[in-house]
mmCIF file of C-alpha atoms in Angstrom:
data_model
loop_
_atom_site.group_PDB
_atom_site.id
_atom_site.type_symbol
_atom_site.label_atom_id
_atom_site.label_comp_id
_atom_site.label_asym_id
_atom_site.label_seq_id
_atom_site.Cartn_x
_atom_site.Cartn_y
_atom_site.Cartn_z
ATOM 1 C CA MET A 13 -82.237 16.049 119.615
ATOM 2 C CA ILE A 14 -84.590 19.050 119.549
ATOM 3 C CA VAL A 15 -84.190 21.142 122.676
ATOM 4 C CA PRO A 16 -87.474 22.645 123.876
ATOM 5 C CA LEU A 17 -87.656 26.404 124.418
ATOM 6 C CA PRO A 18 -87.672 27.600 128.006
ATOM 7 C CA SER A 19 -90.984 28.859 129.333
ATOM 8 C CA VAL A 20 -91.842 32.164 130.964
ATOM 9 C CA ARG A 21 -95.111 33.002 132.736
ATOM 10 C CA VAL A 22 -96.585 36.489 132.641
ATOM 11 C CA SER A 23 -98.768 38.396 135.089
ATOM 12 C CA ARG A 24 -102.465 39.114 134.586
ATOM 13 C CA LYS A 25 -101.563 42.471 133.069
ATOM 14 C CA GLY A 26 -99.046 40.883 130.692
ATOM 15 C CA GLU A 27 -101.515 38.196 129.754
ATOM 16 C CA GLU A 28 -104.233 40.718 128.985
ATOM 17 C CA ARG A 29 -101.829 42.724 126.861
ATOM 18 C CA LEU A 30 -100.879 39.681 124.777
ATOM 19 C CA ARG A 31 -104.459 38.477 124.377
ATOM 20 C CA TYR A 32 -105.441 41.943 123.175
ATOM 21 C CA GLY A 33 -102.797 41.627 120.434
ATOM 22 C CA HIS A 34 -99.964 43.804 121.624
ATOM 23 C CA PRO A 35 -96.621 41.894 121.377
ATOM 24 C CA TRP A 36 -94.786 43.591 124.263
ATOM 25 C CA VAL A 37 -94.476 42.506 127.880
ATOM 26 C CA PHE A 38 -92.496 44.658 130.323
ATOM 27 C CA GLY A 39 -90.113 43.246 132.943
ATOM 28 C CA ASP A 40 -92.470 43.925 135.842
ATOM 29 C CA ASP A 41 -94.989 41.548 134.321
ATOM 30 C CA LEU A 42 -92.771 38.460 134.128
ATOM 31 C CA ARG A 43 -93.220 35.455 136.434
ATOM 32 C CA ASP A 44 -91.304 32.168 136.843
ATOM 33 C CA VAL A 45 -88.319 33.195 134.728
ATOM 34 C CA PRO A 46 -85.606 30.515 134.302
ATOM 35 C CA GLU A 47 -82.276 31.466 135.864
ATOM 36 C CA GLY A 48 -79.360 32.448 133.704
ATOM 37 C CA MET A 49 -81.430 33.072 130.552
ATOM 38 C CA PRO A 50 -79.269 34.915 127.998
ATOM 39 C CA ALA A 51 -80.387 38.099 126.263
ATOM 40 C CA GLY A 52 -82.223 37.289 123.049
ATOM 41 C CA GLN A 53 -83.427 33.850 124.152
ATOM 42 C CA TRP A 54 -86.562 32.684 122.334
ATOM 43 C CA VAL A 55 -89.142 31.474 124.886
ATOM 44 C CA ARG A 56 -92.592 29.943 125.238
ATOM 45 C CA VAL A 57 -94.913 32.476 126.875
ATOM 46 C CA LEU A 58 -97.471 31.039 129.309
ATOM 47 C CA SER A 59 -100.469 32.530 131.077
ATOM 48 C CA ARG A 60 -100.847 32.375 134.858
ATOM 49 C CA ALA A 61 -102.824 29.108 134.316
ATOM 50 C CA GLY A 62 -100.149 27.655 132.026
ATOM 51 C CA GLU A 63 -101.914 28.250 128.692
ATOM 52 C CA LEU A 64 -99.621 28.905 125.721
ATOM 53 C CA LEU A 65 -99.784 32.537 124.630
ATOM 54 C CA GLY A 66 -97.137 32.236 121.916
ATOM 55 C CA THR A 67 -93.395 32.497 121.316
ATOM 56 C CA ALA A 68 -91.352 35.598 122.181
ATOM 57 C CA THR A 69 -87.830 36.855 122.266
ATOM 58 C CA ALA A 70 -86.640 37.753 125.761
ATOM 59 C CA ASN A 71 -84.171 40.268 127.120
ATOM 60 C CA LEU A 72 -84.325 40.502 130.899
ATOM 61 C CA ASP A 73 -81.813 43.382 130.915
ATOM 62 C CA ALA A 74 -84.195 45.610 128.968
ATOM 63 C CA ARG A 75 -87.358 47.320 130.265
ATOM 64 C CA LEU A 76 -89.222 45.773 127.304
ATOM 65 C CA ALA A 77 -88.527 42.184 128.329
ATOM 66 C CA LEU A 78 -90.622 40.130 125.864
ATOM 67 C CA ARG A 79 -91.480 40.733 122.234
ATOM 68 C CA ARG A 80 -93.858 38.160 120.787
ATOM 69 C CA VAL A 81 -93.063 36.773 117.339
ATOM 70 C CA SER A 82 -95.992 34.346 117.032
ATOM 71 C CA ARG A 83 -99.193 33.307 118.753
ATOM 72 C CA GLU A 84 -98.060 29.688 118.163
ATOM 73 C CA GLU A 85 -95.084 27.781 119.492
ATOM 74 C CA VAL A 86 -92.291 28.208 116.931
ATOM 75 C CA LYS A 87 -88.579 27.577 116.846
ATOM 76 C CA PRO A 88 -85.970 30.205 115.821
ATOM 77 C CA SER A 89 -85.092 28.204 112.730
ATOM 78 C CA ALA A 90 -83.931 29.224 109.312
ATOM 79 C CA ALA A 91 -87.200 27.876 107.870
ATOM 80 C CA PHE A 92 -89.254 30.085 110.221
ATOM 81 C CA ILE A 93 -87.261 33.232 109.412
ATOM 82 C CA GLU A 94 -87.498 32.578 105.656
ATOM 83 C CA ALA A 95 -91.252 31.999 105.908
ATOM 84 C CA ARG A 96 -91.714 35.314 107.726
ATOM 85 C CA LEU A 97 -89.694 37.148 105.085
ATOM 86 C CA ARG A 98 -91.572 35.482 102.191
ATOM 87 C CA ASP A 99 -94.886 36.361 103.826
ATOM 88 C CA ALA A 100 -93.800 39.969 104.083
ATOM 89 C CA LEU A 101 -92.731 40.014 100.419
ATOM 90 C CA SER A 102 -96.070 38.497 99.412
ATOM 91 C CA ARG A 103 -98.020 41.241 101.155
ATOM 92 C CA ARG A 104 -95.869 43.884 99.419
ATOM 93 C CA ALA A 105 -96.735 42.183 96.146
ATOM 94 C CA GLU A 106 -100.466 42.355 96.994
ATOM 95 C CA ALA A 107 -100.038 46.086 97.620
ATOM 96 C CA GLY A 108 -98.358 46.519 94.210
ATOM 97 C CA LEU A 109 -94.920 47.321 95.719
ATOM 98 C CA ALA A 110 -92.877 44.207 94.967
ATOM 99 C CA GLU A 111 -91.992 45.426 91.474
ATOM 100 C CA GLU A 112 -90.781 48.798 92.830
ATOM 101 C CA ASN A 113 -87.017 49.103 93.020
ATOM 102 C CA ALA A 114 -87.254 50.690 96.467
ATOM 103 C CA PHE A 115 -89.494 49.513 99.314
ATOM 104 C CA ARG A 116 -89.413 48.268 102.935
ATOM 105 C CA LEU A 117 -89.404 44.498 102.995
ATOM 106 C CA MET A 118 -89.508 44.046 106.758
ATOM 107 C CA TYR A 119 -91.034 46.435 109.271
ATOM 108 C CA SER A 120 -90.248 45.063 112.729
ATOM 109 C CA GLU A 121 -93.395 44.486 114.826
ATOM 110 C CA GLY A 122 -95.594 45.292 111.818
ATOM 111 C CA ASP A 123 -94.232 42.176 110.124
ATOM 112 C CA PHE A 124 -93.919 40.006 113.285
ATOM 113 C CA LEU A 125 -90.130 40.015 113.510
ATOM 114 C CA PRO A 126 -89.687 42.732 116.172
ATOM 115 C CA GLY A 127 -86.397 44.541 115.890
ATOM 116 C CA LEU A 128 -85.706 43.746 112.232
ATOM 117 C CA ILE A 129 -85.829 46.388 109.495
ATOM 118 C CA VAL A 130 -84.945 45.563 105.867
ATOM 119 C CA ASP A 131 -85.118 48.087 103.040
ATOM 120 C CA ARG A 132 -84.544 47.345 99.370
ATOM 121 C CA TYR A 133 -82.802 49.884 97.163
ATOM 122 C CA GLY A 134 -82.369 48.310 93.776
ATOM 123 C CA GLY A 135 -79.728 45.617 94.163
ATOM 124 C CA ILE A 136 -78.905 46.582 97.742
ATOM 125 C CA LEU A 137 -80.574 45.425 100.933
ATOM 126 C CA SER A 138 -80.020 47.698 103.927
ATOM 127 C CA VAL A 139 -80.572 45.813 107.189
ATOM 128 C CA GLN A 140 -81.075 46.968 110.783
ATOM 129 C CA ILE A 141 -81.034 44.438 113.620
ATOM 130 C CA LEU A 142 -82.130 46.301 116.750
ATOM 131 C CA THR A 143 -83.025 43.630 119.332
ATOM 132 C CA ALA A 144 -81.178 40.793 121.005
ATOM 133 C CA GLY A 145 -83.766 38.352 119.767
ATOM 134 C CA MET A 146 -83.077 39.187 116.128
ATOM 135 C CA GLU A 147 -79.339 39.330 116.830
ATOM 136 C CA ASN A 148 -79.515 35.663 117.849
ATOM 137 C CA VAL A 149 -80.875 34.689 114.412
ATOM 138 C CA ARG A 150 -78.751 37.162 112.447
ATOM 139 C CA GLU A 151 -77.074 34.578 110.206
ATOM 140 C CA ALA A 152 -80.425 32.929 109.419
ATOM 141 C CA ILE A 153 -81.794 36.371 108.439
ATOM 142 C CA LEU A 154 -78.866 37.146 106.133
ATOM 143 C CA ASP A 155 -79.032 33.656 104.554
ATOM 144 C CA ALA A 156 -82.760 33.956 103.936
ATOM 145 C CA LEU A 157 -82.429 37.439 102.436
ATOM 146 C CA GLU A 158 -79.841 36.165 99.964
ATOM 147 C CA ARG A 159 -82.077 33.236 98.931
ATOM 148 C CA ILE A 160 -85.235 35.297 98.547
ATOM 149 C CA MET A 161 -83.968 38.601 97.107
ATOM 150 C CA ALA A 162 -80.593 37.724 95.514
ATOM 151 C CA PRO A 163 -79.105 41.178 96.238
ATOM 152 C CA ARG A 164 -75.712 42.234 94.970
ATOM 153 C CA LEU A 165 -74.962 43.745 98.397
ATOM 154 C CA VAL A 166 -76.364 43.379 101.914
ATOM 155 C CA TYR A 167 -75.316 46.318 104.078
ATOM 156 C CA GLU A 168 -75.907 46.388 107.822
ATOM 157 C CA ARG A 169 -76.906 49.559 109.713
ATOM 158 C CA SER A 170 -77.428 48.001 113.182
ATOM 159 C CA GLU A 171 -76.994 51.160 115.225
ATOM 160 C CA GLY A 172 -78.845 53.691 117.309
ATOM 161 C CA SER A 173 -80.407 54.111 120.711
ATOM 162 C CA GLY A 174 -82.681 51.081 120.403
ATOM 163 C CA ARG A 175 -79.777 48.750 120.009
ATOM 164 C CA ARG A 176 -77.920 50.317 122.898
ATOM 165 C CA LEU A 177 -81.011 49.828 125.126
ATOM 166 C CA GLU A 178 -80.843 46.129 124.247
ATOM 167 C CA GLY A 179 -77.225 46.029 125.489
ATOM 168 C CA LEU A 180 -75.888 45.426 121.969
ATOM 169 C CA ASP A 181 -72.862 46.928 120.322
ATOM 170 C CA GLU A 182 -73.453 48.949 117.171
ATOM 171 C CA ARG A 183 -72.471 47.523 113.835
ATOM 172 C CA ARG A 184 -72.201 49.065 110.344
ATOM 173 C CA GLY A 185 -70.745 47.646 107.142
ATOM 174 C CA ALA A 186 -71.119 45.322 104.191
ATOM 175 C CA VAL A 187 -71.971 41.785 105.304
ATOM 176 C CA ARG A 188 -72.801 39.936 102.086
ATOM 177 C CA GLY A 189 -72.019 40.551 98.421
ATOM 178 C CA GLY A 190 -69.952 43.475 97.217
ATOM 179 C CA GLY A 191 -69.690 46.648 95.200
ATOM 180 C CA LEU A 192 -70.309 50.269 96.082
ATOM 181 C CA PRO A 193 -72.823 50.984 98.839
ATOM 182 C CA GLU A 194 -74.764 53.250 96.445
ATOM 183 C CA GLU A 195 -77.695 52.640 94.177
ATOM 184 C CA GLU A 196 -79.874 54.876 92.008
ATOM 185 C CA ILE A 197 -83.574 54.315 92.610
ATOM 186 C CA ASP A 198 -86.611 55.582 90.734
ATOM 187 C CA THR A 199 -89.766 56.516 92.617
ATOM 188 C CA ASP A 200 -92.673 57.750 90.472
ATOM 189 C CA GLY A 201 -90.234 58.748 87.753
ATOM 190 C CA ILE A 202 -87.978 60.736 90.090
ATOM 191 C CA ARG A 203 -84.415 59.524 90.543
ATOM 192 C CA PHE A 204 -82.417 59.489 93.783
ATOM 193 C CA LEU A 205 -78.946 58.199 94.593
ATOM 194 C CA VAL A 206 -79.154 56.220 97.817
ATOM 195 C CA ASP A 207 -76.008 55.820 99.903
ATOM 196 C CA VAL A 208 -76.660 53.065 102.471
ATOM 197 C CA GLU A 209 -73.308 53.772 104.155
ATOM 198 C CA ALA A 210 -73.644 57.525 104.772
ATOM 199 C CA GLY A 211 -77.366 58.194 104.257
ATOM 200 C CA SER A 212 -79.929 58.766 106.970
ATOM 201 C CA LYS A 213 -81.427 55.715 108.767
ATOM 202 C CA THR A 214 -81.032 52.852 106.282
ATOM 203 C CA GLY A 215 -80.144 55.193 103.460
ATOM 204 C CA PHE A 216 -83.358 56.952 102.368
ATOM 205 C CA PHE A 217 -86.795 57.863 103.743
ATOM 206 C CA LEU A 218 -89.248 55.478 102.072
ATOM 207 C CA ASP A 219 -92.161 56.200 104.388
ATOM 208 C CA GLN A 220 -93.244 59.493 102.792
ATOM 209 C CA ARG A 221 -93.896 57.990 99.329
ATOM 210 C CA GLU A 222 -97.647 58.546 99.318
ATOM 211 C CA ASN A 223 -97.446 61.926 101.011
ATOM 212 C CA ARG A 224 -94.992 63.160 98.385
ATOM 213 C CA ARG A 225 -97.606 62.294 95.797
ATOM 214 C CA ILE A 226 -100.090 64.496 97.652
ATOM 215 C CA VAL A 227 -97.652 67.384 97.543
ATOM 216 C CA LYS A 228 -97.027 66.791 93.856
ATOM 217 C CA SER A 229 -100.767 66.982 93.154
ATOM 218 C CA LEU A 230 -101.000 70.392 94.864
ATOM 219 C CA ALA A 231 -97.762 72.059 93.681
ATOM 220 C CA GLU A 232 -98.556 73.371 90.221
ATOM 221 C CA GLY A 233 -97.496 76.988 89.777
ATOM 222 C CA LYS A 234 -96.386 77.388 93.400
ATOM 223 C CA GLU A 235 -93.217 78.642 95.037
ATOM 224 C CA VAL A 236 -92.292 75.944 97.552
ATOM 225 C CA LEU A 237 -90.292 75.807 100.745
ATOM 226 C CA ASP A 238 -89.001 72.253 101.433
ATOM 227 C CA GLY A 239 -88.143 72.242 105.126
ATOM 228 C CA PHE A 240 -85.969 69.476 106.615
ATOM 229 C CA CYS A 241 -85.450 68.424 102.975
ATOM 230 C CA ALA A 242 -83.079 65.488 103.523
ATOM 231 C CA ASP A 243 -82.326 64.094 100.045
ATOM 232 C CA GLY A 244 -84.899 66.406 98.462
ATOM 233 C CA GLY A 245 -87.917 64.127 98.143
ATOM 234 C CA PHE A 246 -90.822 66.515 98.742
ATOM 235 C CA GLY A 247 -89.212 69.322 96.742
ATOM 236 C CA PHE A 248 -88.551 67.199 93.693
ATOM 237 C CA TYR A 249 -92.056 65.797 93.733
ATOM 238 C CA ALA A 250 -93.330 69.393 93.864
ATOM 239 C CA LEU A 251 -91.211 70.338 90.849
ATOM 240 C CA ALA A 252 -92.445 67.241 89.014
ATOM 241 C CA GLY A 253 -95.960 68.499 89.772
ATOM 242 C CA GLY A 254 -95.292 71.866 88.139
ATOM 243 C CA ALA A 255 -93.973 74.028 91.015
ATOM 244 C CA ARG A 256 -92.249 77.201 89.850
ATOM 245 C CA SER A 257 -89.417 76.916 92.321
ATOM 246 C CA VAL A 258 -88.223 75.061 95.447
ATOM 247 C CA PHE A 259 -86.135 76.509 98.281
ATOM 248 C CA ALA A 260 -84.791 73.592 100.355
ATOM 249 C CA ILE A 261 -83.381 73.770 103.882
ATOM 250 C CA ASP A 262 -81.658 71.101 105.993
ATOM 251 C CA SER A 263 -79.196 71.368 108.867
ATOM 252 C CA SER A 264 -77.090 68.568 107.356
ATOM 253 C CA ARG A 265 -74.559 69.653 104.753
ATOM 254 C CA ARG A 266 -74.268 66.035 103.570
ATOM 255 C CA ALA A 267 -78.018 65.949 102.985
ATOM 256 C CA LEU A 268 -77.934 69.280 101.069
ATOM 257 C CA GLU A 269 -75.088 68.019 98.873
ATOM 258 C CA ALA A 270 -77.020 64.801 98.157
ATOM 259 C CA ALA A 271 -80.186 66.800 97.405
ATOM 260 C CA ARG A 272 -78.297 69.115 95.060
ATOM 261 C CA ALA A 273 -76.883 66.123 93.192
ATOM 262 C CA ASN A 274 -80.371 64.642 92.939
ATOM 263 C CA ALA A 275 -81.637 67.981 91.595
ATOM 264 C CA GLY A 276 -79.059 67.688 88.816
ATOM 265 C CA ARG A 277 -79.921 64.043 88.248
ATOM 266 C CA ASN A 278 -83.534 65.056 87.540
ATOM 267 C CA GLY A 279 -82.875 68.269 85.620
ATOM 268 C CA PHE A 280 -84.220 70.504 88.391
ATOM 269 C CA LEU A 281 -81.178 72.638 89.183
ATOM 270 C CA SER A 282 -82.521 75.768 87.483
ATOM 271 C CA SER A 283 -85.585 75.835 89.758
ATOM 272 C CA TRP A 284 -84.107 74.365 92.960
ATOM 273 C CA GLU A 285 -82.100 76.232 95.614
ATOM 274 C CA GLY A 286 -80.673 74.733 98.865
ATOM 275 C CA ASP A 287 -79.346 76.107 102.157
ATOM 276 C CA ALA A 288 -77.639 74.221 104.972
ATOM 277 C CA ALA A 289 -78.995 75.851 108.109
ATOM 278 C CA ASP A 290 -80.857 75.309 111.377
ATOM 279 C CA MET A 291 -84.499 75.122 110.334
ATOM 280 C CA PHE A 292 -85.906 77.201 113.165
ATOM 281 C CA GLN A 293 -83.384 79.981 112.648
ATOM 282 C CA ALA A 294 -83.673 79.874 108.848
ATOM 283 C CA LEU A 295 -87.462 80.293 109.011
ATOM 284 C CA ARG A 296 -87.136 83.277 111.390
ATOM 285 C CA GLU A 297 -84.694 84.937 108.994
ATOM 286 C CA LEU A 298 -86.973 84.254 106.017
ATOM 287 C CA ALA A 299 -89.937 85.710 107.925
ATOM 288 C CA ALA A 300 -87.968 88.818 108.829
ATOM 289 C CA SER A 301 -86.834 89.283 105.232
ATOM 290 C CA GLY A 302 -90.410 89.259 104.000
ATOM 291 C CA ARG A 303 -89.999 86.209 101.748
ATOM 292 C CA ARG A 304 -93.179 84.161 101.387
ATOM 293 C CA PHE A 305 -94.076 80.836 99.817
ATOM 294 C CA ASP A 306 -97.273 79.363 98.363
ATOM 295 C CA LEU A 307 -96.545 75.876 99.779
ATOM 296 C CA VAL A 308 -94.473 75.147 102.880
ATOM 297 C CA VAL A 309 -93.441 71.558 103.558
ATOM 298 C CA LEU A 310 -92.222 70.657 107.075
ATOM 299 C CA ASP A 311 -90.922 67.134 107.563
ATOM 300 C CA PRO A 312 -88.925 67.296 110.821
ATOM 301 C CA PRO A 313 -87.026 64.384 112.387
ATOM 302 C CA SER A 314 -88.395 62.766 115.493
ATOM 303 C CA PHE A 315 -88.366 65.294 118.289
ATOM 304 C CA THR A 316 -88.107 62.665 121.058
ATOM 305 C CA LYS A 317 -87.309 58.972 121.486
ATOM 306 C CA THR A 318 -88.444 58.816 125.157
ATOM 307 C CA ARG A 319 -91.722 59.353 127.018
ATOM 308 C CA ASP A 320 -90.057 61.956 129.178
ATOM 309 C CA GLY A 321 -89.487 64.124 126.137
ATOM 310 C CA ARG A 322 -93.066 64.182 124.855
ATOM 311 C CA GLU A 323 -93.971 67.650 126.186
ATOM 312 C CA LYS A 324 -90.822 69.137 124.731
ATOM 313 C CA ALA A 325 -91.590 67.453 121.399
ATOM 314 C CA LEU A 326 -95.100 68.923 121.342
ATOM 315 C CA ARG A 327 -93.646 72.359 121.936
ATOM 316 C CA GLY A 328 -91.248 71.707 119.063
ATOM 317 C CA TYR A 329 -94.106 70.867 116.697
ATOM 318 C CA GLN A 330 -96.039 73.924 117.856
ATOM 319 C CA ASP A 331 -93.028 76.202 117.344
ATOM 320 C CA ILE A 332 -91.894 74.897 113.973
ATOM 321 C CA ASN A 333 -95.389 75.064 112.504
ATOM 322 C CA ARG A 334 -96.012 78.526 113.959
ATOM 323 C CA ILE A 335 -92.841 79.802 112.345
ATOM 324 C CA GLY A 336 -93.656 77.912 109.138
ATOM 325 C CA LEU A 337 -96.999 79.696 108.953
ATOM 326 C CA SER A 338 -95.146 83.035 109.200
ATOM 327 C CA VAL A 339 -93.496 82.462 105.786
ATOM 328 C CA LEU A 340 -96.680 81.116 104.153
ATOM 329 C CA SER A 341 -98.627 83.431 101.884
ATOM 330 C CA PRO A 342 -102.320 84.056 102.672
ATOM 331 C CA GLY A 343 -104.313 81.172 101.205
ATOM 332 C CA GLY A 344 -101.106 79.100 100.941
ATOM 333 C CA LEU A 345 -100.722 75.469 101.836
ATOM 334 C CA LEU A 346 -98.880 74.010 104.854
ATOM 335 C CA ALA A 347 -97.867 70.383 104.363
ATOM 336 C CA THR A 348 -96.696 69.204 107.703
ATOM 337 C CA SER A 349 -95.611 65.884 109.184
ATOM 338 C CA SER A 350 -94.550 64.082 112.372
ATOM 339 C CA CYS A 351 -92.624 60.826 112.684
ATOM 340 C CA THR A 352 -92.455 60.932 116.479
ATOM 341 C CA GLN A 353 -93.857 57.580 117.539
ATOM 342 C CA LEU A 354 -94.681 58.745 121.064
ATOM 343 C CA ILE A 355 -96.920 61.593 119.822
ATOM 344 C CA ASP A 356 -100.358 60.386 118.703
ATOM 345 C CA MET A 357 -102.547 62.079 116.115
ATOM 346 C CA THR A 358 -104.738 63.817 118.660
ATOM 347 C CA LYS A 359 -101.806 65.452 120.472
ATOM 348 C CA TRP A 360 -100.118 66.385 117.205
ATOM 349 C CA LYS A 361 -103.288 68.083 115.910
ATOM 350 C CA GLU A 362 -103.540 69.964 119.230
ATOM 351 C CA ALA A 363 -100.002 71.261 118.683
ATOM 352 C CA LEU A 364 -100.943 72.369 115.157
ATOM 353 C CA ALA A 365 -104.026 74.128 116.481
ATOM 354 C CA CYS A 366 -101.900 75.979 119.048
ATOM 355 C CA ALA A 367 -99.511 76.945 116.307
ATOM 356 C CA ALA A 368 -102.348 78.405 114.234
ATOM 357 C CA SER A 369 -103.686 80.229 117.296
ATOM 358 C CA ASP A 370 -100.271 81.724 118.021
ATOM 359 C CA ALA A 371 -100.025 82.845 114.392
ATOM 360 C CA GLY A 372 -103.522 84.345 114.431
ATOM 361 C CA VAL A 373 -104.791 82.266 111.480
ATOM 362 C CA ASP A 374 -107.209 79.459 110.773
ATOM 363 C CA LEU A 375 -106.224 76.183 109.162
ATOM 364 C CA GLU A 376 -108.569 74.423 106.735
ATOM 365 C CA LEU A 377 -107.824 70.724 106.104
ATOM 366 C CA VAL A 378 -107.014 69.984 102.458
ATOM 367 C CA ALA A 379 -105.608 66.452 102.625
ATOM 368 C CA MET A 380 -104.515 63.785 105.083
ATOM 369 C CA GLY A 381 -101.746 61.267 104.522
ATOM 370 C CA ARG A 382 -100.176 58.249 106.208
ATOM 371 C CA GLN A 383 -97.405 55.741 105.961
ATOM 372 C CA PRO A 384 -97.454 53.397 102.945
ATOM 373 C CA ALA A 385 -98.392 49.705 102.863
ATOM 374 C CA ASP A 386 -94.758 48.576 103.267
ATOM 375 C CA HIS A 387 -94.920 50.066 106.792
ATOM 376 C CA PRO A 388 -97.934 47.995 107.955
ATOM 377 C CA VAL A 389 -100.044 49.192 110.863
ATOM 378 C CA LEU A 390 -101.434 46.692 113.381
ATOM 379 C CA LEU A 391 -104.702 47.768 115.028
ATOM 380 C CA ALA A 392 -103.633 46.545 118.484
ATOM 381 C CA VAL A 393 -100.121 48.042 118.215
ATOM 382 C CA PRO A 394 -100.427 51.840 118.012
ATOM 383 C CA GLU A 395 -96.605 52.121 117.942
ATOM 384 C CA THR A 396 -96.662 50.722 114.370
ATOM 385 C CA GLU A 397 -98.626 53.796 113.259
ATOM 386 C CA TYR A 398 -96.024 56.528 113.781
ATOM 387 C CA LEU A 399 -96.242 58.733 110.696
ATOM 388 C CA LYS A 400 -98.700 61.645 110.612
ATOM 389 C CA PHE A 401 -99.134 63.945 107.615
ATOM 390 C CA ALA A 402 -101.632 66.664 106.697
ATOM 391 C CA VAL A 403 -101.998 69.582 104.331
ATOM 392 C CA TYR A 404 -103.818 72.704 105.600
ATOM 393 C CA ARG A 405 -104.782 75.917 103.877
ATOM 394 C CA LYS A 406 -103.877 79.121 105.725
ATOM 395 C CA ARG A 407 -106.954 81.267 106.133
ATOM 396 C CA THR A 408 -107.479 84.624 107.871
ATOM 397 C CA PRO A 409 -111.166 85.538 108.045
#
């Protein structure tokens, strides 16, 4: 016997939000909630008048209480999960990414399975399950991934503040298949060793792919500073584009060691130098020493995960770019980025303008970048468009 999903009504505000296309409903906007509903329950969402608004996952213990997965009534079945994953893979194929050996297969709300991230690194799938709703269909997700992608290893990185906010324990480890949790990938002819066990996030930053290409196109003959270098992506693209040298900085010694190994993997060791240091302090010391660069790349981590931290994050972007400009030669290029979801493009540009003002220079826009097609942006869901990237020329009239 098929058991119908429980129904939840939403307020006028919640209804308007869903009709507009945003998948989230907050706890204050729930009405007529069944008693004893467990975290992660899939529910039918109804308007005040009883009209079906779709199917969502529910977690009454979280501030974000509903996350819609479909505008239709669907069941949390293996068939539904597999169809969602196949649809995501099809759209990657349309974008020319499915033949790449590294790409994001599933991007949470952007692919209509909120709280699920899946990245492919060669024969490894790195999986993050961050919501109670996806936790409830975890086995169906893992089964579908094995059927569709036939990986040699599925490694789970279900950890972080988002999972804790959902009331879920953190989990890390191999869950299907076997072998080492490492895989060499090739992006645009540049090789990286990805460690899904120890690496950042799911193992590697895939979202800067197109922006690294921009840096590559501008790097010929330049001395480059690769700030917050992680595994070395921007710096190695710059060297592939003809840069004379790269000086890479990251606060993580593990990241620097991985970057150094990747430099050797690509034959770049003679023109690549790395330093494990606090980025703010390292830039101040470089400025004081008089060292200057023709191209400065700044790719900082997210400066806040909460709304309360937005002002501090904006000050952080202002400060790091101001100091970055101090080590940039006149006429040089500043390639700068933000992955802070809670800071929109307008506010980020304002922080950059303040940084330029503090430094007493003007910035001329050279190029704008964005996140790639495997991180799809939904028009009605601004949170899906988190990555901001721009290249500016430093000018002093």
